[in-house]
C-alpha positions as semicolon CSV with decimal commas, in nm:
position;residue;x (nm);y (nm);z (nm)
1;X;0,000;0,000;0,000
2;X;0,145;0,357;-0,078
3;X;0,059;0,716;-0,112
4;X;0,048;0,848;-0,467
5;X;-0,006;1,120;-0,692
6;X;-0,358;1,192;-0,788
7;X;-0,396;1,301;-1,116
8;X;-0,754;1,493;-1,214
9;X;-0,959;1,226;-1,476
10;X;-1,305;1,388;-1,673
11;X;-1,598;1,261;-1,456
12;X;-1,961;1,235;-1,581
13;X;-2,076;1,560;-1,557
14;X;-2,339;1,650;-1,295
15;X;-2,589;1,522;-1,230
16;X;-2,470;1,224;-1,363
17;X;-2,279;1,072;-1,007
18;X;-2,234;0,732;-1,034
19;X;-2,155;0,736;-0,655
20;X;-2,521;0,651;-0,534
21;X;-2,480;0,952;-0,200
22;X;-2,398;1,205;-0,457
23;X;-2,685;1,069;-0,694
24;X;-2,872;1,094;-0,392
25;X;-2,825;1,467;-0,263
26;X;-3,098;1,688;-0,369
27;X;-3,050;2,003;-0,589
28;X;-2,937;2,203;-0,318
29;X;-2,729;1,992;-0,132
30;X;-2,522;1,903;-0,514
31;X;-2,501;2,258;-0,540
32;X;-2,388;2,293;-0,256
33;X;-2,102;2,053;-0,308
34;X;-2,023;2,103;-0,656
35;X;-1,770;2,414;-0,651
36;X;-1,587;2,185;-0,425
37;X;-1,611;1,842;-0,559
38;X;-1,219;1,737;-0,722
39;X;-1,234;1,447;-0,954
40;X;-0,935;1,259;-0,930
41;X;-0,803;0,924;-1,069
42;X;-0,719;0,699;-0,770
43;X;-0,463;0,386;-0,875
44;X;-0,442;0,074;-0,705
45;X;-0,276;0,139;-0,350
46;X;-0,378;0,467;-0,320
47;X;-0,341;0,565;0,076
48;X;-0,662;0,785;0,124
49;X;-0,708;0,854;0,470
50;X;-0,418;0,739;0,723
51;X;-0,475;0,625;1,112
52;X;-0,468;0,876;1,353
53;X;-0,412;1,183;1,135
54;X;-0,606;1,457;1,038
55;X;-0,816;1,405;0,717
56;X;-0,728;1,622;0,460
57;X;-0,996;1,515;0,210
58;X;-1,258;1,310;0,187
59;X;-1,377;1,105;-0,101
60;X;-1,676;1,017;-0,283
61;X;-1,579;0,729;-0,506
62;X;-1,727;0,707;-0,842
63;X;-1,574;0,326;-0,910
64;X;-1,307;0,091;-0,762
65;X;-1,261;-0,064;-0,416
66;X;-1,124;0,117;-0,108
67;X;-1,043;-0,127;0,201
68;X;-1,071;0,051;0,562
69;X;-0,827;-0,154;0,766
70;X;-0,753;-0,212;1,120
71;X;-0,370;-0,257;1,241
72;X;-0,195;-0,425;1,543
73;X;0,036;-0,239;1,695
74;X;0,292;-0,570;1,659
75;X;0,195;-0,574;1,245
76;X;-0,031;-0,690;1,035
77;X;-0,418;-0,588;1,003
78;X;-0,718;-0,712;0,884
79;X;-1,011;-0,526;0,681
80;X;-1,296;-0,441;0,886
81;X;-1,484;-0,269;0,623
82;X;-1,485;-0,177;0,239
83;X;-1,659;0,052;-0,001
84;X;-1,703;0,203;-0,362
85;X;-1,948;0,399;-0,538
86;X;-2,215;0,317;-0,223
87;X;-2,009;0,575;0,003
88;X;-1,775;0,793;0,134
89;X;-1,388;0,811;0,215
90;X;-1,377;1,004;0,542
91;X;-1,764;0,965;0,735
92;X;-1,574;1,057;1,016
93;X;-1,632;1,418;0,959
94;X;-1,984;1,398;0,959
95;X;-1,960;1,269;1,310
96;X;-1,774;1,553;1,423
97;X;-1,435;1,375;1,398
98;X;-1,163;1,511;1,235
99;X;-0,933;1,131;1,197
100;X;-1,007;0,790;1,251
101;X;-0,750;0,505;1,382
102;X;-0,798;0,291;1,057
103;X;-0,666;0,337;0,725
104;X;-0,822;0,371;0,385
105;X;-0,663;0,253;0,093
106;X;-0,741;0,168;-0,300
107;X;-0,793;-0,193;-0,315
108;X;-0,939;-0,194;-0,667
109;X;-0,789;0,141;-0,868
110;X;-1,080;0,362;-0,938
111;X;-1,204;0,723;-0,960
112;X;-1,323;1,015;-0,707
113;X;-1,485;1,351;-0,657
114;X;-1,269;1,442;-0,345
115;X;-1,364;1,731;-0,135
116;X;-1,150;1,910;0,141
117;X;-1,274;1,834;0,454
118;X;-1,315;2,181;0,615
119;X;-1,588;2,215;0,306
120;X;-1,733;1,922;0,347
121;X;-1,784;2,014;0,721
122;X;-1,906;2,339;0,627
123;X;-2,163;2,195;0,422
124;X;-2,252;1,943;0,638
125;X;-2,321;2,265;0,868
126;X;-2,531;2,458;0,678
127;X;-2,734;2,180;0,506
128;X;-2,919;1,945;0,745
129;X;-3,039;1,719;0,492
130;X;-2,710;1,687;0,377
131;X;-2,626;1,575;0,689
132;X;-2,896;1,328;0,765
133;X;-2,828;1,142;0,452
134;X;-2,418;1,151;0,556
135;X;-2,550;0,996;0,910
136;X;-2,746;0,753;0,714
137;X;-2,461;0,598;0,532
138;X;-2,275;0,576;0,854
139;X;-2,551;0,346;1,028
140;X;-2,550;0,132;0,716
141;X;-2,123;0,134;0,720
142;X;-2,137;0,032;1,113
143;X;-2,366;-0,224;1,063
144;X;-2,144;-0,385;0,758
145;X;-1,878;-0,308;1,007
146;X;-2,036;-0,537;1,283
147;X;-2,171;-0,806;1,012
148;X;-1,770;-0,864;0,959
149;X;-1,712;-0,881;1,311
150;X;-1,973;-1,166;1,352
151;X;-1,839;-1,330;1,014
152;X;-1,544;-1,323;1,161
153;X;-1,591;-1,468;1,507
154;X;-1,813;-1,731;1,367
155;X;-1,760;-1,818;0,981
156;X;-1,552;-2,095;0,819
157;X;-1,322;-1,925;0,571
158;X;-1,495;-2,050;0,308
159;X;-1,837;-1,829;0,404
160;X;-1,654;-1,499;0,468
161;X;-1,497;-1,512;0,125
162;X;-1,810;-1,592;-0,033
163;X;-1,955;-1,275;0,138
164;X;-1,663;-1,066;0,084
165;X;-1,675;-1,172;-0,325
166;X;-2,074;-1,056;-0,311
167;X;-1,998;-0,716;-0,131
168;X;-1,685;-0,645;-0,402
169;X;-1,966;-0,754;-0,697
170;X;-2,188;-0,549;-0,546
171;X;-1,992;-0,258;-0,579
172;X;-1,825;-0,299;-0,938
173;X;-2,018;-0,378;-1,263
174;X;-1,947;-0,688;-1,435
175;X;-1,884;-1,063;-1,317
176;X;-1,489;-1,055;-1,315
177;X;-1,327;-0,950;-1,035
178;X;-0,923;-0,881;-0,971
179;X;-0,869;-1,011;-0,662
180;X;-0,515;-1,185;-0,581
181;X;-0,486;-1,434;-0,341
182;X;-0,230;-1,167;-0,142
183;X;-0,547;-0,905;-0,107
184;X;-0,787;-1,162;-0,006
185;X;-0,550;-1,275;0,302
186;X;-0,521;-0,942;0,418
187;X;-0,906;-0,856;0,363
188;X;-0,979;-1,212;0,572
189;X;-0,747;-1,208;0,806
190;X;-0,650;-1,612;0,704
191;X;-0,287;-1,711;0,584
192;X;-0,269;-1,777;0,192
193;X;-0,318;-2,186;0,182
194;X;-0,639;-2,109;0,359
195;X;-0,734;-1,841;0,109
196;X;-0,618;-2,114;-0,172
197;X;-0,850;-2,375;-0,002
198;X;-1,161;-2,179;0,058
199;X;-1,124;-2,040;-0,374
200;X;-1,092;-2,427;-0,436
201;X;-1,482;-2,548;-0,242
202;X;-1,627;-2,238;-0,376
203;X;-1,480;-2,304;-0,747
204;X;-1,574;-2,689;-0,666
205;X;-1,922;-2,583;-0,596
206;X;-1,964;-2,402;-0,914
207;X;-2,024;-2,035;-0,810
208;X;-1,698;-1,923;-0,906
209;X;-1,364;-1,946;-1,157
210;X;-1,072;-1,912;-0,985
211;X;-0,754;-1,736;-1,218
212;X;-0,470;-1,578;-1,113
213;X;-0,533;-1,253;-0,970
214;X;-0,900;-1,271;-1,043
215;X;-1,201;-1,445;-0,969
216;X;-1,516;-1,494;-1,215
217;X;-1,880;-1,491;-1,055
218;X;-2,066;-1,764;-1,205
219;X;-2,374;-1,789;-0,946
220;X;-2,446;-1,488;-0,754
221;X;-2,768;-1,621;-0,587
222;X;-2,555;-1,963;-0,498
223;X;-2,281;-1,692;-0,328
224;X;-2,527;-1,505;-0,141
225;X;-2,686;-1,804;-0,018
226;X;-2,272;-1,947;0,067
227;X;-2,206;-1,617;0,258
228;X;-2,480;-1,732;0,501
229;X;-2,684;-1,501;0,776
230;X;-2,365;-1,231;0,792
231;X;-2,448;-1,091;0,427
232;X;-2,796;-0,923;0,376
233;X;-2,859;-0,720;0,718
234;X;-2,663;-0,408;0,593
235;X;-2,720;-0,406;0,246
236;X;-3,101;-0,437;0,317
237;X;-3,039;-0,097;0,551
238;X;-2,779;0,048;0,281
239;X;-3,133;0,000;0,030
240;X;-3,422;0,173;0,333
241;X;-3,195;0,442;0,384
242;X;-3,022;0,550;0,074
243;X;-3,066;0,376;-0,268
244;X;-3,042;0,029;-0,428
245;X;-2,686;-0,071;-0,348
246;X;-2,651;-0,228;-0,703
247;X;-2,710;-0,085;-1,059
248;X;-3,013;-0,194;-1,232
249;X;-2,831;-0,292;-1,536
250;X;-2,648;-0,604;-1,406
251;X;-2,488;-0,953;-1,616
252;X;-2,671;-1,230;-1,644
253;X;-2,518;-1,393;-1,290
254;X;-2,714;-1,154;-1,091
């Protein structure tokens, strides 16, 4: 993982967001943003937010992965949350927060509106519904956040990678996802062999196609029903409270 240089990319023009809280905002409230709003090009290992320092900008991604990751203080970490178009970088400073003890990093290279955080807070200040729908995606985040916790305290390995490969199609178009096997250790928190093992009885069951750094969906609904009861409670919240988590124009798998 690394800090790099953001280069500005052409974005959709307004209101054409493809991040669903932008798509979400009203008139105002996009208005309000918009003299603000960055777009940026984000490549794969992007830091965007680092523990326990002050956040300089937030991000609303338009596509790609970003991993929010929890470290020991003797190494190593293990992801306790992820998002993509469905959020933003940096929810912290609509709680009042100005850094968080996790870091935020490009798992999947992507693009961004970014905003500076002193202008996101003033917005968030003078527009309450702005701020409502901000405190909305945090409920939905914190209950994704505690899903993983019980996924991880009670799932075989097997059943947390089936719901982290639903969560990452969620959040991408498409059926192929590049994953390596490196990523998915880190994101589960298992050594490799048991990342290898768990690819294998998913592949074996016919819901995926394991290649070298990536994975094919083949069966969506037969990987929703393999992630088991921890998938479901926060994307069913994510869809009350905000928008349908997933395009309407999907492949044929979903």
């Amino acid at each position: 993982m690394r800090s790099a240089q953001l280069s500005t990319s052409p974005l959709p023009t307004p209101p054409l967001y493809l991040n669903r809280l932008l798509a979400s905002l009203s008139d105002d409230d996009r208005a309000l943003l918009r003299p603000h709003l960055e777009p940026v090009t984000l490549p794969l290992g992007t830091v965007l937010i680092e523990p326990d320092r002050r956040i300089s900008y937030a991000h609303f991604p338009e596509d790609g992965l970003c991993s929010v990751i929890a470290s020991a203080q003797e190494g190593g970490g293990i992801e306790i949350g992820l998002l993509g178009r469905d959020g933003l970088a940096g929810v912290a400073l609509a709680l009042g927060a100005d850094q968080m003890p996790h870091q935020i990093f490009m798992q999947v290279a992507g693009r961004s509106h970014r905003i500076d955080s002193d202008a996101l807070r003033q917005a968030i200040d003078a527009s309450a519904s702005l701020r409502n729908l901000l405190l909305r995606y945090a409920q939905t985040f914190l209950i994704q956040v505690a899903q993983t916790a019980l996924a991880n305290a009670s799932a075989p390995a097997e059943e947390r990678l089936a719901r982290w490969l639903v969560m990452y199609h969620d959040r991408l178009d498409g059926d192929d996802l590049s994953v390596t096997h490196e990523f998915l250790s880190l994101m589960l928190g298992v050594r490799r062999p048991t990342v290898t093992v768990a690819l294998q009885m998913l592949e074996g069951a016919g819901l995926i196609r394991a290649r070298r750094g990536r994975v094919v969906v083949l069966n969506r609904s037969g990987l929703v029903e393999a992630a088991g009861e921890a998938y479901g409670p926060a994307e069913a919240e994510y869809e009350r409270l905000i928008a349908p988590l997933r395009r309407a124009a999907q492949s044929p798998s979903a």
